[in-house]
């Protein structure tokens, strides 16, 4: 078993949670009225999310191994 597996699972859960927040904010499914600072929140999430996503191998490559 890989020692990095729990860390990867945690990062994937974090990415899923952050992406769900961004998706909900942009699609307005769960939020009736977006707060004034919603653009700031989305930009902060994306600023932190994108660099870590670029470092992670695409999921398809990991599953094929």
Short mmCIF file of C-alpha atoms in Angstrom, two decimals:
data_model
loop_
_atom_site.label_atom_id
_atom_site.label_comp_id
_atom_site.label_asym_id
_atom_site.label_seq_id
_atom_site.Cartn_x
_atom_site.Cartn_y
_atom_site.Cartn_z
CA UNK A 1 0.00 0.00 0.00
CA UNK A 2 1.25 3.45 -0.82
CA UNK A 3 2.01 5.79 2.04
CA UNK A 4 0.66 8.68 -0.03
CA UNK A 5 -2.78 7.14 -0.51
CA UNK A 6 -4.48 8.82 2.51
CA UNK A 7 -3.01 12.16 1.48
CA UNK A 8 -4.29 11.75 -2.09
CA UNK A 9 -7.73 10.76 -0.84
CA UNK A 10 -7.83 13.83 1.40
CA UNK A 11 -6.78 16.09 -1.46
CA UNK A 12 -9.40 14.57 -3.76
CA UNK A 13 -12.12 15.10 -1.11
CA UNK A 14 -10.96 18.69 -0.66
CA UNK A 15 -11.00 19.31 -4.41
CA UNK A 16 -14.48 17.80 -4.71
CA UNK A 17 -15.77 19.96 -1.84
CA UNK A 18 -14.22 23.13 -3.27
CA UNK A 19 -15.49 22.36 -6.76
CA UNK A 20 -19.00 21.71 -5.40
CA UNK A 21 -18.96 25.12 -3.73
CA UNK A 22 -17.88 26.83 -6.96
CA UNK A 23 -20.42 24.88 -9.02
CA UNK A 24 -23.26 25.73 -6.64
CA UNK A 25 -22.31 29.40 -6.66
CA UNK A 26 -22.14 29.58 -10.44
CA UNK A 27 -25.25 27.52 -11.13
CA UNK A 28 -27.26 29.20 -8.35
CA UNK A 29 -29.07 25.93 -7.59
CA UNK A 30 -28.71 26.06 -3.82
CA UNK A 31 -28.20 29.76 -3.31
CA UNK A 32 -31.17 32.06 -3.91
CA UNK A 33 -29.21 35.30 -3.81
CA UNK A 34 -25.45 35.36 -4.19
CA UNK A 35 -23.67 37.50 -1.63
CA UNK A 36 -21.89 40.61 -2.84
CA UNK A 37 -18.48 39.08 -2.21
CA UNK A 38 -19.23 35.80 -4.04
CA UNK A 39 -16.87 36.73 -6.88
CA UNK A 40 -14.08 37.19 -4.36
CA UNK A 41 -14.81 33.79 -2.82
CA UNK A 42 -14.84 32.07 -6.22
CA UNK A 43 -11.59 33.73 -7.26
CA UNK A 44 -9.89 32.74 -3.99
CA UNK A 45 -11.03 29.14 -4.34
CA UNK A 46 -9.90 28.96 -7.96
CA UNK A 47 -6.60 30.65 -7.13
CA UNK A 48 -5.89 27.95 -4.54
CA UNK A 49 -7.46 25.09 -6.48
CA UNK A 50 -5.85 25.44 -9.91
CA UNK A 51 -2.18 25.17 -8.91
CA UNK A 52 -2.82 21.99 -6.93
CA UNK A 53 -4.88 20.50 -9.77
CA UNK A 54 -2.05 21.11 -12.23
CA UNK A 55 0.34 19.13 -10.00
CA UNK A 56 -1.99 16.12 -9.75
CA UNK A 57 -1.94 13.54 -12.53
CA UNK A 58 -5.19 13.32 -14.45
CA UNK A 59 -7.53 10.81 -12.81
CA UNK A 60 -7.73 8.68 -15.96
CA UNK A 61 -3.99 8.02 -15.90
CA UNK A 62 -4.09 7.03 -12.22
CA UNK A 63 -6.97 4.60 -12.77
CA UNK A 64 -5.31 2.87 -15.74
CA UNK A 65 -2.24 1.88 -13.70
#
